[in-house]
Coordinates of C-alpha atoms and ligand atoms in Angstrom, one line a residue:
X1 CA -0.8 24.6 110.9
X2 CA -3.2 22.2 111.7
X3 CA -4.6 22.0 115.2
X4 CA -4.6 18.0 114.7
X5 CA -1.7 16.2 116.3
X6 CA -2.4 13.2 115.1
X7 CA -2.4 9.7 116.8
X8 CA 1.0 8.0 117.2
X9 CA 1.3 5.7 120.2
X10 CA 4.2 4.1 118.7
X11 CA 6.4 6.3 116.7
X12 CA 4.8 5.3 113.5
X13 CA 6.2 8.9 112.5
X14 CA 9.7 7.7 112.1
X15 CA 8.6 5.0 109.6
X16 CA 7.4 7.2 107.0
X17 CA 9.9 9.3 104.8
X18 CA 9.8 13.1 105.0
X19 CA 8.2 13.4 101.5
X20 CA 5.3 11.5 102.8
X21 CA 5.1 13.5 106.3
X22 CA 4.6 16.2 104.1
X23 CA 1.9 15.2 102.0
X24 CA 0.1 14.1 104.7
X25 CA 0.5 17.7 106.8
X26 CA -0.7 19.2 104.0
X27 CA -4.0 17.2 103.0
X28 CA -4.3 17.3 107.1
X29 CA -4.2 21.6 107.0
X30 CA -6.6 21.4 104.0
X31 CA -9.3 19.3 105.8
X32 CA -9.0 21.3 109.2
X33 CA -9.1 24.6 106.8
X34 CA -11.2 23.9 104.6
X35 CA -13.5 21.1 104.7
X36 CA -14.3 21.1 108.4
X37 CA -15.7 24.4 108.5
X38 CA -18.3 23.2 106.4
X39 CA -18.7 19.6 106.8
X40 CA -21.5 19.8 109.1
X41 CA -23.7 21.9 107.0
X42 CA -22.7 19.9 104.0
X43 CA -24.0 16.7 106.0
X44 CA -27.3 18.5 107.2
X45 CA -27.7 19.4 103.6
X46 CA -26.9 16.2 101.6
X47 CA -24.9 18.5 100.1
X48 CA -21.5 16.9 98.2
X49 CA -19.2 19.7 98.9
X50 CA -17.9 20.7 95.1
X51 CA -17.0 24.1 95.9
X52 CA -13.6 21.5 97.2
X53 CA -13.0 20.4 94.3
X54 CA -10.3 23.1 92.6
X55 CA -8.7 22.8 95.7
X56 CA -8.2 19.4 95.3
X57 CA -7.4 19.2 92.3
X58 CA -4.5 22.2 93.2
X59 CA -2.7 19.8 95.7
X60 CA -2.5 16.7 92.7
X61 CA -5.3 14.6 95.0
X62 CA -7.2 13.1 92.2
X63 CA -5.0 10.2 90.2
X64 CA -2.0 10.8 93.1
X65 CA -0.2 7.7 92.3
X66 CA -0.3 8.3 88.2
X67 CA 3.2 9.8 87.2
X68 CA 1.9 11.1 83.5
X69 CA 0.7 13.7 82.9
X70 CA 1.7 15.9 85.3
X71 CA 0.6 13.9 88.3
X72 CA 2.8 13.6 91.2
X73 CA 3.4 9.6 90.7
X74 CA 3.0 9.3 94.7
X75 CA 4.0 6.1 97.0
X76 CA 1.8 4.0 97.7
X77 CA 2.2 5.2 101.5
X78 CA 1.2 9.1 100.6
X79 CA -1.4 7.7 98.6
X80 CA -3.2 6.0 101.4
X81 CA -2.1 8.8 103.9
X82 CA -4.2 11.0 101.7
X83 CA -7.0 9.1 102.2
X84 CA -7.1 9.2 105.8
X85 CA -6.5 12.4 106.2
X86 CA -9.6 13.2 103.9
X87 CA -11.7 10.5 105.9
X88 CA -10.7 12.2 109.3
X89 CA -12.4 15.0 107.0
X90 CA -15.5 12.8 106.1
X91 CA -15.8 9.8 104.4
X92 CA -17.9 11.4 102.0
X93 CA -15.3 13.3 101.0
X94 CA -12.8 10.8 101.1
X95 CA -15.4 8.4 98.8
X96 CA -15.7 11.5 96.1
X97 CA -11.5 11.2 96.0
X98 CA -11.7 7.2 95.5
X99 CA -14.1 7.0 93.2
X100 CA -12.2 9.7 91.0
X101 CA -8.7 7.9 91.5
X102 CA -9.0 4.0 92.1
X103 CA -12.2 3.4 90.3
X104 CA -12.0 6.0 86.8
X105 CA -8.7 7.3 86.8
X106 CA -7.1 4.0 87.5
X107 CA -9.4 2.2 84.8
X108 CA -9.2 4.4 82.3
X109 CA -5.1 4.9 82.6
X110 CA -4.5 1.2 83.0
X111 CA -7.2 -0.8 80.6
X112 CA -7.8 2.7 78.4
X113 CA -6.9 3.7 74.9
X114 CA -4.4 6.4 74.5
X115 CA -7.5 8.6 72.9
X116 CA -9.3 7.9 76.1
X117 CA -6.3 8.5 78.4
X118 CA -5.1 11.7 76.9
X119 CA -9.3 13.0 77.4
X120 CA -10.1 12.1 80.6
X121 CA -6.9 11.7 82.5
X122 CA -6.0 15.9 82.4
X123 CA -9.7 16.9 82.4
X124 CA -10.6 14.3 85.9
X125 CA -7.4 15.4 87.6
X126 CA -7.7 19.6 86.9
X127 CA -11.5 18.6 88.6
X128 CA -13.0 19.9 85.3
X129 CA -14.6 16.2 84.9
X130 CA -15.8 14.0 87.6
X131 CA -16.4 10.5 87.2
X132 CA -18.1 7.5 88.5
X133 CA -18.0 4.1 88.8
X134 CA -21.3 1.3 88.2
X135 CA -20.8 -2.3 88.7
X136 CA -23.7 -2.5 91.4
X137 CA -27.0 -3.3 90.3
X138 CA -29.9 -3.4 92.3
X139 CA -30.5 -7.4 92.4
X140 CA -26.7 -7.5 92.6
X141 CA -24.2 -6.4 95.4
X142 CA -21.8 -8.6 96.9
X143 CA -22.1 -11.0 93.8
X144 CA -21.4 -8.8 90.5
X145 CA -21.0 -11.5 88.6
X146 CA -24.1 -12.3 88.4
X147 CA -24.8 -8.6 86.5
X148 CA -27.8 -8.0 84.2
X149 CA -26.6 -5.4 82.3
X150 CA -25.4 -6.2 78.8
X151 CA -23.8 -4.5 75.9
X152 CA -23.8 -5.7 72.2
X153 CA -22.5 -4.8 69.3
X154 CA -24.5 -3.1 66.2
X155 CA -22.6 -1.7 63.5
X156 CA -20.0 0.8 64.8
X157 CA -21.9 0.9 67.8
X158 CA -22.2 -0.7 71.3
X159 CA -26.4 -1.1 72.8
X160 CA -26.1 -0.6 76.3
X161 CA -29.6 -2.1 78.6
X162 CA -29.5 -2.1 82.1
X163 CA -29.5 -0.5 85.7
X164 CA -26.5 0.6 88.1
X165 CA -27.9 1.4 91.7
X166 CA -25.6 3.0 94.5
X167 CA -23.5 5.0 92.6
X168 CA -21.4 7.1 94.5
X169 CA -21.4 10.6 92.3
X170 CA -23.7 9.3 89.6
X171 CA -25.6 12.5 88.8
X172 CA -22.3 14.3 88.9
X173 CA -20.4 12.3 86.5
X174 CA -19.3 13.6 83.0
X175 CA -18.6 10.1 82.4
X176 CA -19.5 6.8 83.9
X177 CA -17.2 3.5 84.0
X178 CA -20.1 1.1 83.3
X179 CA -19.4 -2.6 83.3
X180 CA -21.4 -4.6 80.8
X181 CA -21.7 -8.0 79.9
X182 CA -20.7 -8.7 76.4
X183 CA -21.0 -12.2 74.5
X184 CA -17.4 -12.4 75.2
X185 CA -17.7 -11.4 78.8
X186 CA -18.1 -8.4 81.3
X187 CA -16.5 -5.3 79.8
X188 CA -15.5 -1.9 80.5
X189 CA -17.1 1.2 78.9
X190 CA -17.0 5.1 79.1
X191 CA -20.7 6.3 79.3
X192 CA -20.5 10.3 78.9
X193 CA -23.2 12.5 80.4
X194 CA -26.3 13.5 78.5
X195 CA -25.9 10.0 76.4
X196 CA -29.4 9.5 74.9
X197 CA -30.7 6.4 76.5
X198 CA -28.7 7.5 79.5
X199 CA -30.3 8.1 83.1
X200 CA -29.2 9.1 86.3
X201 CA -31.2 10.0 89.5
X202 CA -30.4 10.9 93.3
X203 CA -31.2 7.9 95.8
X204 CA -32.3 10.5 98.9
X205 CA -33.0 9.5 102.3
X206 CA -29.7 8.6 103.5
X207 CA -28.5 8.2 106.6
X208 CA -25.2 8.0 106.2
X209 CA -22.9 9.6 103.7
X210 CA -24.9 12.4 102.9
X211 CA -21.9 15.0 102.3
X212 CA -21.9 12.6 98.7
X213 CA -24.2 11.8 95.7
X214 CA -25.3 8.3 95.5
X215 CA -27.1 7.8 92.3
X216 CA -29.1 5.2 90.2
X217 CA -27.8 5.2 86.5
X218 CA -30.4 3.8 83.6
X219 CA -29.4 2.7 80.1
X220 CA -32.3 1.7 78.0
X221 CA -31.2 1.0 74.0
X222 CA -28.3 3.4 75.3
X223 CA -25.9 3.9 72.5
X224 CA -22.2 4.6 72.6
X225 CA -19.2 4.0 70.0
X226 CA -17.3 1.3 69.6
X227 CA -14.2 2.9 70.7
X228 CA -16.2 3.9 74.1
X229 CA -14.9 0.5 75.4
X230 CA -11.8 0.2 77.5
X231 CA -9.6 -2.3 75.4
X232 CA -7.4 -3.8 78.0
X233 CA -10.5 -4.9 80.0
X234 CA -11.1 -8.7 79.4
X235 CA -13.7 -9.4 82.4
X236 CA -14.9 -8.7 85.4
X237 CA -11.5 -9.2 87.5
X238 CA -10.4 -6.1 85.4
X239 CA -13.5 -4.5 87.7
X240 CA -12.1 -6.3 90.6
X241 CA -8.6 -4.6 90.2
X242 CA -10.1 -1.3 90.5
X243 CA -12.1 -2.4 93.6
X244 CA -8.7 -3.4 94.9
X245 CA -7.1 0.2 94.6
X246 CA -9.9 1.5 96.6
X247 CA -10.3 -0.8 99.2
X248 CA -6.7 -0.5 99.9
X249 CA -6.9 3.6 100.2
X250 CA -10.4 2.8 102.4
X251 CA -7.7 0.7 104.6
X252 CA -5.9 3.7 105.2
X253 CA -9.4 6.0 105.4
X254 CA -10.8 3.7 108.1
X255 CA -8.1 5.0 110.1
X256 CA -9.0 8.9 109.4
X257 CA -12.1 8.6 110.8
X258 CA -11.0 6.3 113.8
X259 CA -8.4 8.8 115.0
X260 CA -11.2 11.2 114.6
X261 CA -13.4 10.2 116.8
X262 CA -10.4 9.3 119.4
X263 CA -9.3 12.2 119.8
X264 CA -12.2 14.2 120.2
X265 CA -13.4 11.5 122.5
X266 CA -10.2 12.1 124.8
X267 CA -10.8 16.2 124.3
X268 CA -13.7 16.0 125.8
X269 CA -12.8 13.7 128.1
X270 CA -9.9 15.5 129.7
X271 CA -12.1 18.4 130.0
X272 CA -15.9 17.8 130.8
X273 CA -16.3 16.9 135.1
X274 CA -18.5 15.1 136.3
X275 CA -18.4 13.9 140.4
X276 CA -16.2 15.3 142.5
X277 CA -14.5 17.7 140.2
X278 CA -12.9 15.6 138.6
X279 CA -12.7 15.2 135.0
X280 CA -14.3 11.9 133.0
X281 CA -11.1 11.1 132.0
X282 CA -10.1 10.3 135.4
X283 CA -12.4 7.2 135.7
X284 CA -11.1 3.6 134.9
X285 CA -14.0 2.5 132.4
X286 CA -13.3 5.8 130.4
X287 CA -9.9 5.1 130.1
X288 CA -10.4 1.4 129.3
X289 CA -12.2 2.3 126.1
X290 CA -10.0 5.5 125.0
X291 CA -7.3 2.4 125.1
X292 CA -9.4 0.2 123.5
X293 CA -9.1 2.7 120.6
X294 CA -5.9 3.8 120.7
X295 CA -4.4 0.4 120.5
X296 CA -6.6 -0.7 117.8
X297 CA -5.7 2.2 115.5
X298 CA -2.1 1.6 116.0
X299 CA -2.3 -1.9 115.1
X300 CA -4.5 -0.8 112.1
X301 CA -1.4 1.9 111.3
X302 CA 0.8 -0.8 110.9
X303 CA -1.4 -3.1 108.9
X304 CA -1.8 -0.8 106.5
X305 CA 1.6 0.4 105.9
X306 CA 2.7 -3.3 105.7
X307 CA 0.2 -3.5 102.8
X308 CA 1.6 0.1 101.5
X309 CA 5.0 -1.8 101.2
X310 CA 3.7 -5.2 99.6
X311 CA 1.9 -2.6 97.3
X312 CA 5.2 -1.0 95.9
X313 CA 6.8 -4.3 96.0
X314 CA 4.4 -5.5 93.7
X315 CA 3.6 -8.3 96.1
X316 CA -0.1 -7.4 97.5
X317 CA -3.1 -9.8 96.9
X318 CA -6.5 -9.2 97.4
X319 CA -6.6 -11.0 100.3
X320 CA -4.4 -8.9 102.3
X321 CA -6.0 -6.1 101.2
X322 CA -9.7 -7.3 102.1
X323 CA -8.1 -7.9 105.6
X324 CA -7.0 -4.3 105.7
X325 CA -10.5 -2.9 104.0
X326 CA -12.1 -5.5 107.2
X327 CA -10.0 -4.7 110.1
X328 CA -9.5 -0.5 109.8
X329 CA -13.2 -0.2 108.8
X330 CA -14.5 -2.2 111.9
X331 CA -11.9 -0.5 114.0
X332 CA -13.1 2.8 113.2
X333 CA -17.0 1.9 113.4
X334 CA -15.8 0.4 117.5
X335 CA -13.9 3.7 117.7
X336 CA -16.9 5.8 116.4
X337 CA -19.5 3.9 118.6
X338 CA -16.9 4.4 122.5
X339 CA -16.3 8.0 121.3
X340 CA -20.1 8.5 121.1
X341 CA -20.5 7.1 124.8
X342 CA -17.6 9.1 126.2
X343 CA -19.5 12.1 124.9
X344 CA -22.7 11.5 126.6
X345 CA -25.8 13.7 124.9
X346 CA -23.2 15.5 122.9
X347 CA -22.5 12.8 121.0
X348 CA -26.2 12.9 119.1
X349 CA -25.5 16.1 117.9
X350 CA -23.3 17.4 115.0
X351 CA -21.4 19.9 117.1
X352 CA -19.0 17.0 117.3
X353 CA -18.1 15.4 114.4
X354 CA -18.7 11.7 116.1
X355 CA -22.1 10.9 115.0
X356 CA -21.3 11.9 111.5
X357 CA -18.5 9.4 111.4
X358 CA -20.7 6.8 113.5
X359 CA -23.3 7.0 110.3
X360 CA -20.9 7.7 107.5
X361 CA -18.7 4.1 108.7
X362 CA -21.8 2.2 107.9
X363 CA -21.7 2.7 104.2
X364 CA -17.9 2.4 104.5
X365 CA -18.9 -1.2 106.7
X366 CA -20.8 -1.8 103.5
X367 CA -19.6 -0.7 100.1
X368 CA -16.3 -2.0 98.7
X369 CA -17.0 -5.6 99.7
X370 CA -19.4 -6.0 103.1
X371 CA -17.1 -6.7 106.1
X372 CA -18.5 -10.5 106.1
X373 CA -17.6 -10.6 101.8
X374 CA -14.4 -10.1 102.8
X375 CA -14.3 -12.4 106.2
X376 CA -15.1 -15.0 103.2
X377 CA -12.4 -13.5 101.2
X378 CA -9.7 -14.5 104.3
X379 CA -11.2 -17.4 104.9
X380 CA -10.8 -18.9 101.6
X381 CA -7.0 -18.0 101.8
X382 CA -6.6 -20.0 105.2
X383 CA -8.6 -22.9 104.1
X384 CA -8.9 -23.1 100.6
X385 CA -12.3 -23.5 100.4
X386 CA -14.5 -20.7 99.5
X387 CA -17.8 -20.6 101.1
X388 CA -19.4 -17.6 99.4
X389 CA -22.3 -19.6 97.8
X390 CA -24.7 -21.8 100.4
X391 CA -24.6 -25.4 100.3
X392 CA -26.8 -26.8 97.9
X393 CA -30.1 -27.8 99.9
X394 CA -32.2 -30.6 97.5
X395 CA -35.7 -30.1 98.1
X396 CA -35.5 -26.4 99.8
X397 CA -36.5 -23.0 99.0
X398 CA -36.6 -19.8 100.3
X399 CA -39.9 -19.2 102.2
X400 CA -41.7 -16.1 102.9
X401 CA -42.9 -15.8 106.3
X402 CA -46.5 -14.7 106.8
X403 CA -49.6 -14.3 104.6
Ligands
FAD1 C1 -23.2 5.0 100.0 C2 -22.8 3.9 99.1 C3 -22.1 4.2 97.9 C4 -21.8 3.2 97.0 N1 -21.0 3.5 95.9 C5 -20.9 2.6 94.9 C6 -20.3 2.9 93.7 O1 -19.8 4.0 93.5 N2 -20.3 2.0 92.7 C7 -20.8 0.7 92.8 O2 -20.7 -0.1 91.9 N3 -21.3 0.3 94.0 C8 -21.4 1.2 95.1 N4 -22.0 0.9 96.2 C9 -22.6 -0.4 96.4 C10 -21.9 -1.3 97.3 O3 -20.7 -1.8 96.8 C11 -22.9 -2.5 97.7 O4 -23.9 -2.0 98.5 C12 -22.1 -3.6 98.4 O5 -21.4 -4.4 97.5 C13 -23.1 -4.6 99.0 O6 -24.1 -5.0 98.2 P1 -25.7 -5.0 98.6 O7 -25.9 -3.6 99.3 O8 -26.5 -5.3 97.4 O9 -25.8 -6.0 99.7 P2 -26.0 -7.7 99.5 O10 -25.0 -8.2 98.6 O11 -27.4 -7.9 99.2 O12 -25.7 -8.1 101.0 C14 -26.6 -8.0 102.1 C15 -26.0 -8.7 103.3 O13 -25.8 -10.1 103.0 C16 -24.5 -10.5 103.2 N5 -24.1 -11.5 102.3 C17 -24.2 -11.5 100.9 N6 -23.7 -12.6 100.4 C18 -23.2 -13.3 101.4 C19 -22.5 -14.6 101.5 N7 -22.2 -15.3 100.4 N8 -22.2 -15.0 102.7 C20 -22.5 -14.3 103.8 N9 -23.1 -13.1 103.8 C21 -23.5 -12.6 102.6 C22 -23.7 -9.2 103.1 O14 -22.5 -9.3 103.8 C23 -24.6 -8.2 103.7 O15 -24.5 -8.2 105.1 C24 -22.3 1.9 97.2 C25 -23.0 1.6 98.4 C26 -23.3 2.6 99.3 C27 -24.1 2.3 100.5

């Protein structure tokens, strides 16, 4: 049993079913079993944990929501209550379990041929191949539209030229997801490992997400087959669909490491004294901010599992989904930041998990759409106008300051 009681304020218990109370007990006793006993390390290390990965792959958590192949077919609800759970573990590890699901499982079952869907799905959900996902380049982030990297046709055979940066798992991947553009548009392909004309190095000195790979991939004259593109991709919103399945399990995942750091804030709270005997807990300004969290991840519980419905309804957007992404993430990078106070010195060191969250939430803050990308997002709903490229400005250009 885990030691982890979770955080409901509000009976959020009694809205989930008991199918999905029990997925989420058991992904719960795996992390306190098995990943936090080593999480710490893993994170001195930049290590990515893969001795997890059989495990995982034994409780159906990569491709949870597919119902082929085996796969468990899971509600959207389970779905994201696996990915808190795993981000209460680290969001490292919860990131390695995205990027296999949303962003190569999810591609390859939805816009893949049935060749490429009977390969990879079995073989990426036993864990016997890992996957990643390149649409980030370095002169391009937020704005992946504007891509360099293209793919043309010669022959039987599609050239691939280009550079991925920030790929989460990149030197682990047996194959890649690597959008192109194509005469006809941005495309989908499957890049397998050892490729010639393929590259793929560790980005090190990370701060933050160090339990997982981050990798720069290179293609130079890299050739594939034709049948190495996903057919039922037809541009980049294809690219954006798979965003959306992550970002909507990183809704859920905010919350992980928010309740985290909550309760180990009000742990150590209840027990360290200081003045008088009594414990920290006992003062007013501690209590304000172990509120401060508490409500906020409540409100975040029930954002997300109003998304989880639209989800199953078929009714979710993107926008109500980069409102979820926003919201949990800043919540838990708040949360991460008042638990680190109530803990004093402790909470520099990694003998609480606090300051791992408090660096891990930045790339989560980050990746997936920057919290501001998807202010813009909102904001276009509720106005109408989008305001993600700067007014023209006749006459200006950027200056460099200094010599
Ligand atoms: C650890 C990690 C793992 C990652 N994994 C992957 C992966 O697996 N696959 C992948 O493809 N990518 C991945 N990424 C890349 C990630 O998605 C990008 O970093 C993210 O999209 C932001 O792009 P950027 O870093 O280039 O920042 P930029 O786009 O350069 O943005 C810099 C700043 O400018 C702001 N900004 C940009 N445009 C606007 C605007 N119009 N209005 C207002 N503000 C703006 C942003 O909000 C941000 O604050 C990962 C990143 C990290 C850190």
């Amino acid at each position: 049993m885990s030691r982890f009681p979770g955080v409901d304020y509000l009976e959020f218990d009694s809205l989930l079913s008991e199918d999905e109370r029990l997925v989420r007990d058991t992904v719960r006793e795996f992390v306190d079993e098995m990943v936090k006993p080593i999480i710490e390390e893993c994170h001195r290390d930049a290590r990515t944990p893969l001795e997890l990965v059989p495990k995982m792959a034994e409780l159906d958590l990569f491709g949870a929501t597919i119902d082929e192949y085996g796969l468990p077919g899971l509600g959207s609800v389970a779905y994201g209550l696996i990915m808190q759970e795993l981000e209460r573990g680290d969001s490292g590890l919860r990131s390695f379990v995205s990027v296999q699901s949303a962003l190569v499982m999810y591609p390859i079952y939805t816009f893949g041929s049935q060749p490429q869907r009977d390969r990879w799905i079995p073989a990426l959900a036993a864990g016997e191949a890992i996957g990643c996902f390149g649409l980030t380049e370095p002169d391009f982030g937020s704005n992946p539209g504007g891509m360099r990297t293209t793919a043309r046709r010669d022959g039987g055979e599609w050239v691939l030229n280009g550079a991925k940066q920030w790929i989460t798992n990149g030197t682990l991947a047996d194959v890649a997801v690597v959008w192109a553009k194509t005469p006809d548009g941005v495309r989908g392909f499957l890049v397998e490992k050892g490729t010639p004309g393929f590259t793929s190095s560790d980005q090190h000195g990370k701060f933050s997400l160090r339990a997982s790979t981050t990798s720069e991939l290179g293609f130079v004259n890299c050739r594939i087959p034709a049948d190495a593109m996903l057919p039922g991709t037809v541009g980049l919103k294809n690219a954006l669909m798979c965003l959306n399945q992550a970002r909507y399990g990183i809704a859920w995942g905010g919350l992980g490491a928010a309740m985290e750091c909550y309760y180990t804030a009000l742990e150590y709270a209840k027990t360290r004294i200081q003045f008088s005997g009594q414990p920290i807990a006992s003062h007013q300004l501690v209590q304000d901010k172990l509120v401060w969290m508490i409500s906020e991840i409540t409100k975040g519980q029930l954002l997300a599992l109003q998304l989880a419905r639209l989800k199953d309804a078929g009714k979710v957007k993107h926008y109500h989904i980069s409102m979820g992404k926003r919201n949990n993430v800043w919540v838990a990078r708040e949360c991460a930041k008042l638990a680190r106070e109530i803990l004093g010195a402790n909470g520099i060191v990694d003998d609480y998990p606090v300051i791992r969250h408090m660096l891990n939430i930045e790339s989560v803050y980050t990746y997936e759409g920057t919290h501001d990308i998807h202010a813009l997002v909102i904001g276009e709903r509720v106005t109408g106008i989008a305001a993600f490229n700067a007014p023209e400005r006749p006459g200006k250009v950027a200056q460099t300051v200094g010599a």
